[in-house]
PDB file of C-alpha atoms and ligand atoms in Angstrom:
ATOM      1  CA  UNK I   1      68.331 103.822  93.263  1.00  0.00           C
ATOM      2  CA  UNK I   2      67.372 103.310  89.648  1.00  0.00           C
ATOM      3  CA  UNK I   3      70.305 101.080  88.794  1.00  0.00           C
ATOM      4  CA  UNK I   4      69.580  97.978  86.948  1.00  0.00           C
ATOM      5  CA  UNK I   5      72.205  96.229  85.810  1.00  0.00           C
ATOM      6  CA  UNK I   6      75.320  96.184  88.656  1.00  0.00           C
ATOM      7  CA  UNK I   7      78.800  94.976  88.172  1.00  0.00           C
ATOM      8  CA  UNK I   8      79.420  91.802  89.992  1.00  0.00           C
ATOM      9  CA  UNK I   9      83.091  92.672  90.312  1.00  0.00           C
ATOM     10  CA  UNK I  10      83.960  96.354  91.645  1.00  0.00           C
ATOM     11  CA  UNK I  11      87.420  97.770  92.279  1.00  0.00           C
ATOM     12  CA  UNK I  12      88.417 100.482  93.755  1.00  0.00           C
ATOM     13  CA  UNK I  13      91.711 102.629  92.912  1.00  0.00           C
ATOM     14  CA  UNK I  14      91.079 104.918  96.597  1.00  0.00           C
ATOM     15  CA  UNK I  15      93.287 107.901  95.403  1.00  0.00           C
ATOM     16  CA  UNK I  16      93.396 111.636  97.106  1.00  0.00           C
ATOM     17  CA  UNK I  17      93.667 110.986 100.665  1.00  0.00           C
ATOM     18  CA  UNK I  18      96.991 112.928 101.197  1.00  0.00           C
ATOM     19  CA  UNK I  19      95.580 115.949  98.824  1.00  0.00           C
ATOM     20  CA  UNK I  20      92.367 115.582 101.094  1.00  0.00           C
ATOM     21  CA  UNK I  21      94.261 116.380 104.164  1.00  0.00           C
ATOM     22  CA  UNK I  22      96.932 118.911 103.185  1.00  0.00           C
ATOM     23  CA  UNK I  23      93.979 120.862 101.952  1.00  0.00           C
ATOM     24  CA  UNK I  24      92.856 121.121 105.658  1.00  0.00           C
ATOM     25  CA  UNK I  25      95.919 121.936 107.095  1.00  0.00           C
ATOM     26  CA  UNK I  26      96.477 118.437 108.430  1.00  0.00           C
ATOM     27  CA  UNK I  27      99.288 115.445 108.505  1.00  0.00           C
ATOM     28  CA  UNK I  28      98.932 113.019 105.348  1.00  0.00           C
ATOM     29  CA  UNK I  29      98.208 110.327 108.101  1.00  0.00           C
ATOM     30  CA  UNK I  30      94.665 112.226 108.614  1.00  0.00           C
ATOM     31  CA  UNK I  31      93.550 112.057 104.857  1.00  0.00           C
ATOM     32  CA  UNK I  32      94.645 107.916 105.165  1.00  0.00           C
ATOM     33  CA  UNK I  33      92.658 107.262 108.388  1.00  0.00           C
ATOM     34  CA  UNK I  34      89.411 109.400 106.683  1.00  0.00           C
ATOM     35  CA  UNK I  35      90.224 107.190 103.647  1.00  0.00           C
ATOM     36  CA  UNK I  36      89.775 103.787 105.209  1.00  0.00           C
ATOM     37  CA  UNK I  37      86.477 105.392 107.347  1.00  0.00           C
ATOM     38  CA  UNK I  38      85.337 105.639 103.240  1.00  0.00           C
ATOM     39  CA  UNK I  39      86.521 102.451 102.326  1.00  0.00           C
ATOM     40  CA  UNK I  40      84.405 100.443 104.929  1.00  0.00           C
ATOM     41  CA  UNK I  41      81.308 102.971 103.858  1.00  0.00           C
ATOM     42  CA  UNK I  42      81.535 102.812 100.393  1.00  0.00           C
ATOM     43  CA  UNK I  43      82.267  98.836 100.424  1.00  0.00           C
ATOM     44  CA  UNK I  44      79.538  98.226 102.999  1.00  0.00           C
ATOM     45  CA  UNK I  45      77.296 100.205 100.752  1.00  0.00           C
ATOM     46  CA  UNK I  46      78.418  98.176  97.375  1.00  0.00           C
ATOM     47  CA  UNK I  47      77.682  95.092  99.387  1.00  0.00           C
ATOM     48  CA  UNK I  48      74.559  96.168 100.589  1.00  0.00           C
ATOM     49  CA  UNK I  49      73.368  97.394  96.924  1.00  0.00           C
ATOM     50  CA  UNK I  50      74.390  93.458  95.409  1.00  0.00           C
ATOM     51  CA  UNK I  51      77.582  93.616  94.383  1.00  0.00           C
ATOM     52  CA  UNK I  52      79.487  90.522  95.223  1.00  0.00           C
ATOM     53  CA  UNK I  53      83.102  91.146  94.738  1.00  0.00           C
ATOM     54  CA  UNK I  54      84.901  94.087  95.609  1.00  0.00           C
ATOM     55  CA  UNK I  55      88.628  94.685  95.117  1.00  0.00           C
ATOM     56  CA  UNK I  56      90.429  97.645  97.196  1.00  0.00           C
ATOM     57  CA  UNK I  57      93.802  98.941  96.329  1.00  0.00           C
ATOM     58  CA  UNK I  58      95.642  99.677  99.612  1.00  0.00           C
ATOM     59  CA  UNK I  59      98.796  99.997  98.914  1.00  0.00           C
ATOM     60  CA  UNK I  60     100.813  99.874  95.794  1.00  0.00           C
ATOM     61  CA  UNK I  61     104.332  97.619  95.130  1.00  0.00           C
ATOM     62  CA  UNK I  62     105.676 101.686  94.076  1.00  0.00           C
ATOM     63  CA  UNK I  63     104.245 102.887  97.308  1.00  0.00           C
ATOM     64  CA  UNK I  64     106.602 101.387  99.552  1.00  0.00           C
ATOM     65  CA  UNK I  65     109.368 103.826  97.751  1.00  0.00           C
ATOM     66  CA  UNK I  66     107.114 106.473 100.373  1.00  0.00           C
ATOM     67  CA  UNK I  67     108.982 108.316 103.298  1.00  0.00           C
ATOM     68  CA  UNK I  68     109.284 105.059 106.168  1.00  0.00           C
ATOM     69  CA  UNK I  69     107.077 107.662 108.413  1.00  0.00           C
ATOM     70  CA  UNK I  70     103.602 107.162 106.009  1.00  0.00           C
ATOM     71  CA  UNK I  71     104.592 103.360 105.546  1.00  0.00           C
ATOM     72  CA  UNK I  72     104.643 103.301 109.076  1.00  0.00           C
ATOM     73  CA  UNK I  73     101.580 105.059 109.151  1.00  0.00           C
ATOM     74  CA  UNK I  74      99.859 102.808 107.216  1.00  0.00           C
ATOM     75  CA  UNK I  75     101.206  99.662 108.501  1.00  0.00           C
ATOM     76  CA  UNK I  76      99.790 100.686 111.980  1.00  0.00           C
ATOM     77  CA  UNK I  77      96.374 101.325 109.728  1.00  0.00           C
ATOM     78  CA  UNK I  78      96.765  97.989 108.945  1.00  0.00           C
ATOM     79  CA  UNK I  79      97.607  96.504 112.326  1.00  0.00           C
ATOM     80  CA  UNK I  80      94.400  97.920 113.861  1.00  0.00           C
ATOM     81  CA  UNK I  81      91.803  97.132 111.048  1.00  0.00           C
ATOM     82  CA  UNK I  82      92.903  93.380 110.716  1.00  0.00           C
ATOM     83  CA  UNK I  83      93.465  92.868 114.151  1.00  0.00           C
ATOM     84  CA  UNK I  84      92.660  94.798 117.138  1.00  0.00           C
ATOM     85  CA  UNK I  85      89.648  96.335 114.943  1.00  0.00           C
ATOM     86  CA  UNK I  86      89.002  93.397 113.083  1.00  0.00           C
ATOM     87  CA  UNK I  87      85.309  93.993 113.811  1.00  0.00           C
ATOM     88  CA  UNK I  88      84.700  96.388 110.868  1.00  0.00           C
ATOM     89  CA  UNK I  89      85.879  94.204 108.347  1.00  0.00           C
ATOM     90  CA  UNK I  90      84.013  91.447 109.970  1.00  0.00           C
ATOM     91  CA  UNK I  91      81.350  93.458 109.532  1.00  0.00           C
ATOM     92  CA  UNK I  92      81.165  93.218 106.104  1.00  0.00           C
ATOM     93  CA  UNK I  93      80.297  90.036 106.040  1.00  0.00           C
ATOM     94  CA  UNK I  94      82.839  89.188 103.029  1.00  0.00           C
ATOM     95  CA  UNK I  95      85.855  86.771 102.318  1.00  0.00           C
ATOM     96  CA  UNK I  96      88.649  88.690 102.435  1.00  0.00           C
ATOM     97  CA  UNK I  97      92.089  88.314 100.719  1.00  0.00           C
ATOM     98  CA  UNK I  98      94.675  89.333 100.491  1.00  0.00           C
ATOM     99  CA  UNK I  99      96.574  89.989  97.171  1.00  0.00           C
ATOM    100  CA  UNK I 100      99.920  90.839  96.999  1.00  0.00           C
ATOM    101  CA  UNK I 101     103.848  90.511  97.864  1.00  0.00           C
ATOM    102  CA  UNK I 102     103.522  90.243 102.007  1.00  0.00           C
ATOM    103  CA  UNK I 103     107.070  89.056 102.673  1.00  0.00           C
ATOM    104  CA  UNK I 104     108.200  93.061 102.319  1.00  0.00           C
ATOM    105  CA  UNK I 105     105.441  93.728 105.096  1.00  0.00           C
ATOM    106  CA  UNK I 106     106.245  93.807 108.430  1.00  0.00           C
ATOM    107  CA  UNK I 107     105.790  90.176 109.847  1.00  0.00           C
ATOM    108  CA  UNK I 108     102.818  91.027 112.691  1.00  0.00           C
ATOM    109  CA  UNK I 109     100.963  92.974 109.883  1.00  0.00           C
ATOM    110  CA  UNK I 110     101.102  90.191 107.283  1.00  0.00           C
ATOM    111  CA  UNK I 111     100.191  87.779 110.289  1.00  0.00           C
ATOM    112  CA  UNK I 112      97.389  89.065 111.032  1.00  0.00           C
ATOM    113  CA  UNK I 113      96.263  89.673 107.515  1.00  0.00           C
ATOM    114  CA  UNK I 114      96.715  85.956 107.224  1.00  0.00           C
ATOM    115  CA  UNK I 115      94.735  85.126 110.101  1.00  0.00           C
ATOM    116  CA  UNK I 116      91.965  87.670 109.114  1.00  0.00           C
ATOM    117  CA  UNK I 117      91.844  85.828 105.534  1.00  0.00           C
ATOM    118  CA  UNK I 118      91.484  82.436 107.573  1.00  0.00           C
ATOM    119  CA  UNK I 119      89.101  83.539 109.923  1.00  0.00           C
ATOM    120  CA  UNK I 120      86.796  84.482 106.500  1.00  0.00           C
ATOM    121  CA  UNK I 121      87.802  81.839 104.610  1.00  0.00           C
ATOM    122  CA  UNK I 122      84.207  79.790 104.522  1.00  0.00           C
ATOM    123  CA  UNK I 123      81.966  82.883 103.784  1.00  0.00           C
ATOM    124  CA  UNK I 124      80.931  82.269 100.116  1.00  0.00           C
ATOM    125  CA  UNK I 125      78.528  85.513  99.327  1.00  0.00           C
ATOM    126  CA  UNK I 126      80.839  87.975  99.172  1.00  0.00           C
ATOM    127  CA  UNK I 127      84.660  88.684  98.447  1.00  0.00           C
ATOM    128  CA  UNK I 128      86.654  91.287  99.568  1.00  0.00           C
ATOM    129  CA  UNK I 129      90.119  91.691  97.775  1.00  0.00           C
ATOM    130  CA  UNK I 130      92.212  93.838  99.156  1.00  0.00           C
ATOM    131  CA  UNK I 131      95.559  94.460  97.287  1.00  0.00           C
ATOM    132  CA  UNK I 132      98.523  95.279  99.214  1.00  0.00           C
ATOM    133  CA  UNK I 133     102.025  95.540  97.954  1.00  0.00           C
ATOM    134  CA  UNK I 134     100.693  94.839  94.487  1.00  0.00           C
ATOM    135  CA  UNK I 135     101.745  95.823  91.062  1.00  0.00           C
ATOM    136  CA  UNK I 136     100.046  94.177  88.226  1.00  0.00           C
ATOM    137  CA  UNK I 137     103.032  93.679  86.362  1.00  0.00           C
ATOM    138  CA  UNK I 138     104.976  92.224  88.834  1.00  0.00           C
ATOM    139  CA  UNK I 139     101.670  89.547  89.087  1.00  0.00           C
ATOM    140  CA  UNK I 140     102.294  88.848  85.108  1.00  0.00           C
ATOM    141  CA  UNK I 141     105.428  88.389  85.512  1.00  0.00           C
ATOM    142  CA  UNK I 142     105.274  86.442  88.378  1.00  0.00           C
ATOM    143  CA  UNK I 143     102.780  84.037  86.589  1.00  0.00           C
ATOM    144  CA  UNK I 144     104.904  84.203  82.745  1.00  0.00           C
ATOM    145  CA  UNK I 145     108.120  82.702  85.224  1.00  0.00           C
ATOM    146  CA  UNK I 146     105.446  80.052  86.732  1.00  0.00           C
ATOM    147  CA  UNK I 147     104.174  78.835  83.142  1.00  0.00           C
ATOM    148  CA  UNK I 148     108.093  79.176  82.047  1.00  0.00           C
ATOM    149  CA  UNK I 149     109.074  76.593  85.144  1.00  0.00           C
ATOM    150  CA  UNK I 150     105.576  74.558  83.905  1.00  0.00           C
ATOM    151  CA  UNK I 151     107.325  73.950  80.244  1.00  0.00           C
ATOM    152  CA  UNK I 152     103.240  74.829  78.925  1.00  0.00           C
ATOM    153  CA  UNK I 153     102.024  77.541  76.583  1.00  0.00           C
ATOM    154  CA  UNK I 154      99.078  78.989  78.378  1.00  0.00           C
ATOM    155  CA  UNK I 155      95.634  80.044  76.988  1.00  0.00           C
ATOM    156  CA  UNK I 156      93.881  83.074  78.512  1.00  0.00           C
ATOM    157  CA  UNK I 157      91.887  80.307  80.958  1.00  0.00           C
ATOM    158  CA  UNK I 158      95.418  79.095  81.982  1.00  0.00           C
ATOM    159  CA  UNK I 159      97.183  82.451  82.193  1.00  0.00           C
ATOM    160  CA  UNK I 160      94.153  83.795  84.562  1.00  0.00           C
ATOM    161  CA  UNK I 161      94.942  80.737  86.869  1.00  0.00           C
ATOM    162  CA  UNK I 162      98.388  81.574  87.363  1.00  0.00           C
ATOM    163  CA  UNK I 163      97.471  85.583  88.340  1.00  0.00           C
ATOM    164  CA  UNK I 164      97.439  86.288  92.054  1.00  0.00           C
ATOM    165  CA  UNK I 165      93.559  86.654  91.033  1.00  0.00           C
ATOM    166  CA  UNK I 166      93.295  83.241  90.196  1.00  0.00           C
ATOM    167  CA  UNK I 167      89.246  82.448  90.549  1.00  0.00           C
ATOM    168  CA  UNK I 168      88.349  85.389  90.651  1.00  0.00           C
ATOM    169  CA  UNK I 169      86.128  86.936  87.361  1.00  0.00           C
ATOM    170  CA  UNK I 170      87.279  90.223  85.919  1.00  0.00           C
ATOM    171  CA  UNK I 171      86.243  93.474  87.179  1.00  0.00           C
ATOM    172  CA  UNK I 172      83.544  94.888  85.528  1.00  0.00           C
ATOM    173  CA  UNK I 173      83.838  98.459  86.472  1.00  0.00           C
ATOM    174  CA  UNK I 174      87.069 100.111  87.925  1.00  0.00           C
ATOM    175  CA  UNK I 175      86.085 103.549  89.762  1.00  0.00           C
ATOM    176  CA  UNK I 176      89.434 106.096  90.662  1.00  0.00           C
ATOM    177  CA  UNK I 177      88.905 109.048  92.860  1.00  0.00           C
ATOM    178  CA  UNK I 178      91.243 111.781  92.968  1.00  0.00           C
ATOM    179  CA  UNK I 179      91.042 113.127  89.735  1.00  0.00           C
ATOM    180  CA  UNK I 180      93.425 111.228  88.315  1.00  0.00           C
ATOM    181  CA  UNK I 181      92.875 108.900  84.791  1.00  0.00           C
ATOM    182  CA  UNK I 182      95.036 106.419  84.869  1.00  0.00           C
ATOM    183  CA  UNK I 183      95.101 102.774  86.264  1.00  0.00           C
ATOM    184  CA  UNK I 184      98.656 102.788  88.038  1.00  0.00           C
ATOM    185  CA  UNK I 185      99.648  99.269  87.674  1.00  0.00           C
ATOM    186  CA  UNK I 186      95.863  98.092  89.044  1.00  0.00           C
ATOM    187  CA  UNK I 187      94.795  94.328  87.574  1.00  0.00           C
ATOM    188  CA  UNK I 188      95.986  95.493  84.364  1.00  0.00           C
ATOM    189  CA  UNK I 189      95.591  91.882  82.366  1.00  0.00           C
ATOM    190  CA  UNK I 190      92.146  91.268  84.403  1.00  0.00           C
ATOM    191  CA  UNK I 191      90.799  95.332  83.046  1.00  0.00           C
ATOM    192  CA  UNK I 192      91.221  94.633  79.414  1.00  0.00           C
ATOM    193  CA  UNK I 193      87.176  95.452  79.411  1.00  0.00           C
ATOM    194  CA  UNK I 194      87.088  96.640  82.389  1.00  0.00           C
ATOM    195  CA  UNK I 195      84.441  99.672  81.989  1.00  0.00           C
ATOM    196  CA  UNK I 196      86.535 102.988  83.730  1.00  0.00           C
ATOM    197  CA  UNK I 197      85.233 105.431  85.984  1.00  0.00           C
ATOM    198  CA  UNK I 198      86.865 108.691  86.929  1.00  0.00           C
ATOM    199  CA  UNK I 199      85.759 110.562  89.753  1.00  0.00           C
ATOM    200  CA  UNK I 200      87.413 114.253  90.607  1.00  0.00           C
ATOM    201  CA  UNK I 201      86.283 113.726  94.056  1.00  0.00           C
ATOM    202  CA  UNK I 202      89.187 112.832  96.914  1.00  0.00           C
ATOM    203  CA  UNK I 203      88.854 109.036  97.927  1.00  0.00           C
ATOM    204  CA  UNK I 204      87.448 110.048 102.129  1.00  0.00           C
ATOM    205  CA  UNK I 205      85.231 112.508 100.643  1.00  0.00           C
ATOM    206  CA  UNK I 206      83.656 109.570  97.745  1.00  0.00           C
ATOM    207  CA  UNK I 207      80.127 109.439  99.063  1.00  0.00           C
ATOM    208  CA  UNK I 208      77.774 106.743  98.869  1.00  0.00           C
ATOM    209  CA  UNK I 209      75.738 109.018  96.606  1.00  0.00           C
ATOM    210  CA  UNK I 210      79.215 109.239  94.503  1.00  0.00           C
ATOM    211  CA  UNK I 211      79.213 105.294  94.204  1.00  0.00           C
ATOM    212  CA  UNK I 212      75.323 105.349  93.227  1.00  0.00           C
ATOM    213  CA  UNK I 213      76.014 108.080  90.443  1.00  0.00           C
ATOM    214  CA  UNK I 214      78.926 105.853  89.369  1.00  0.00           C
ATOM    215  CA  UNK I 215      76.801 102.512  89.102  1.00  0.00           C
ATOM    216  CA  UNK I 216      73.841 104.357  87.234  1.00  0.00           C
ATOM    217  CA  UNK I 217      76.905 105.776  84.795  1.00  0.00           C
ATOM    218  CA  UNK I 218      78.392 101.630  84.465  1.00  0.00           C
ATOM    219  CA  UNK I 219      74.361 100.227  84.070  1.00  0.00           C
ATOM    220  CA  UNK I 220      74.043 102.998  81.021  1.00  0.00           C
ATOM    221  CA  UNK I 221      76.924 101.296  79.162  1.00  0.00           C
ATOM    222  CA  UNK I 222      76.628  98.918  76.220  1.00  0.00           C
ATOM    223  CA  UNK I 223      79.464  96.367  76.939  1.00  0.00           C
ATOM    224  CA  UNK I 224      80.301  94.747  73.532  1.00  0.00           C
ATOM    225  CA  UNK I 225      83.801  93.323  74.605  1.00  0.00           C
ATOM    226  CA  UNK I 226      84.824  93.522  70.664  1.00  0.00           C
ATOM    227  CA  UNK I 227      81.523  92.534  69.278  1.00  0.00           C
ATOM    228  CA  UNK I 228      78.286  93.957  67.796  1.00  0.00           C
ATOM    229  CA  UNK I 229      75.284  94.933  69.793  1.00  0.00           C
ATOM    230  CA  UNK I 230      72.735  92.236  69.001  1.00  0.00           C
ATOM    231  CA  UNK I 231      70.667  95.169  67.206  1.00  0.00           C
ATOM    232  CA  UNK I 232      73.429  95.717  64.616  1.00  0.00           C
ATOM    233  CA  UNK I 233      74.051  92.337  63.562  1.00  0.00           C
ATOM    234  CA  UNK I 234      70.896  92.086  62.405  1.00  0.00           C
TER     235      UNK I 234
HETATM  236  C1  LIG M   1      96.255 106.857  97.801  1.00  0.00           C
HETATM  237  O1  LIG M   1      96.174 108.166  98.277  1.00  0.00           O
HETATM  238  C2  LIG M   1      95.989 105.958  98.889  1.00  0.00           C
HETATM  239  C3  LIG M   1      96.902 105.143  99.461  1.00  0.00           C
HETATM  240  C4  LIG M   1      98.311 105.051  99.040  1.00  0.00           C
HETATM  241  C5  LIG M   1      96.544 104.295 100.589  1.00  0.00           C
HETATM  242  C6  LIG M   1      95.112 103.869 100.623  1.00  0.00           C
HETATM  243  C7  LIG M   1      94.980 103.031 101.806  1.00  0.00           C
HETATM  244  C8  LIG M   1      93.914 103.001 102.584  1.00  0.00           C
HETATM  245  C9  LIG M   1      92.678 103.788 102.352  1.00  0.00           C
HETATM  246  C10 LIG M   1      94.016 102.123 103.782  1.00  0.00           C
HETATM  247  C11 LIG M   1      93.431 100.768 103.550  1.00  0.00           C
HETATM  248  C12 LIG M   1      93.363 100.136 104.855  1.00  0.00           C
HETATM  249  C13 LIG M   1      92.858  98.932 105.126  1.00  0.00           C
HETATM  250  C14 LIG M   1      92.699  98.538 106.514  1.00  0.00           C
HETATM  251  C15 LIG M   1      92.498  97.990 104.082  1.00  0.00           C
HETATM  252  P1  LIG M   1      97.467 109.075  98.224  1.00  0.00           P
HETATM  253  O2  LIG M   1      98.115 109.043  99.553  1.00  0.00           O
HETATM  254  O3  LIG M   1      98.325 108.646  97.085  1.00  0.00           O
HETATM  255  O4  LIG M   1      96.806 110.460  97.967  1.00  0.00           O
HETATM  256  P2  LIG M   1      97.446 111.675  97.166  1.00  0.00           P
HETATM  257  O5  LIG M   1      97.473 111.250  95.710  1.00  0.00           O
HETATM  258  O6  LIG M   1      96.465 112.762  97.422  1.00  0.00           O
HETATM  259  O7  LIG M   1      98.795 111.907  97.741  1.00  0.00           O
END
């Protein structure tokens, strides 16, 4: 692959796994299983091509308004890939935490998460973020309450400590599938330069080639966060 210049912080907004299955005739539950096959390729590949921080979105704090049946569904997705299967995220060979509101999760499932994040905790090369229950504005409100109990005006250093991505540097490249353009309440304070990438492709069906095509697209960019390229302040 011909890409130069990766991100070093990669998130992932894993949409189209329902559409993916009632396409083929099958239960929701299908496309969600397929989709976390993909997530372990297509994170195992971004690891293996350099990048150092990935960040998955799992579930949404508006997803738990789904029928109980899928939550259920995707509880017991949960239940077998931090704990009985633990091995594939193991396999990674990345930190993983957890962000998000776990007291709404059944207690065995945010248990084990727990216990997965503490069983990772001293691997330093790579980070795996995986956001559950989250909503980015419930995480700035969340922090604006903790700097309102604090009594302090925060800076943008400050603020970024109090986010539940505290430590953690901005994405540099956000890639949706499912045809969809928008970010859904994803890290919406950490994307303010996020670059965006849109794929029309259903999250199980996101290939590796997919992500490679995406990362050529990001190194292509000219990131000027506000400023001038260096060639036109001359
Ligand atoms: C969006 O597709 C996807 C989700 C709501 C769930 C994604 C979750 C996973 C891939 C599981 C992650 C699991 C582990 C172990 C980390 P959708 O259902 O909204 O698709 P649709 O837009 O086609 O309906």
């Amino acid at each position: 692959m011909r890409t130069v210049k990766l991100p070093v912080h990669l998130a992932f907004i894993m949409d189209g796994n329902g559409r993916w299955a009632t396409r083929r005739l099958r239960p929701r539950a299908f496309g969600h299983k397929a989709g976390v096959q993909n997530m372990f390729r297509i994170c195992g590949h971004a690891f293996h091509l350099g990048v150092r921080i990935v960040t998955v979105f799992a579930l949404s704090a508006e997803n738990l308004s789904r029928p109980q049946e899928e939550l259920d569904e995707l509880f017991e997705l949960f239940r077998t890939f931090f704990d009985k299967k633990k091995e594939k995220l193991l396999e990674l060979g990345a930190k993983v935490h957890v962000i998000g509101d776990l007291a709404a999760l059944p207690a065995d499932v945010a248990a084990c998460m727990r216990a997965l994040e503490e069983e990772t905790s001293h691997i330093t090369e790579r980070l795996l973020n995986i956001c559950v229950n989250y909503g980015a504005r419930q995480d700035v409100l969340q922090a604006v309450n903790r700097a309102v109990a604090l009594g302090r005006f925060m800076d943008d250093t400050s603020f970024h400590g109090l986010l539940l991505t505290a430590g953690v540097p901005d994405p540099d490249l956000i890639i949706r599938t499912g045809n969809e353009m928008r970010l859904s309440n994803f890290l919406l304070y950490q994307a303010a330069y996020a670059e965006l990438y849109f794929s029309s492709r259903m999250w199980p069906e996101f290939s590796r080639r997919d992500l490679e095509k995406a990362l050529v697209d990001y190194s292509s960019r000219s990131r000027r966060f506000g400023g001038l390229r260096a060639k036109e302040q001359e």
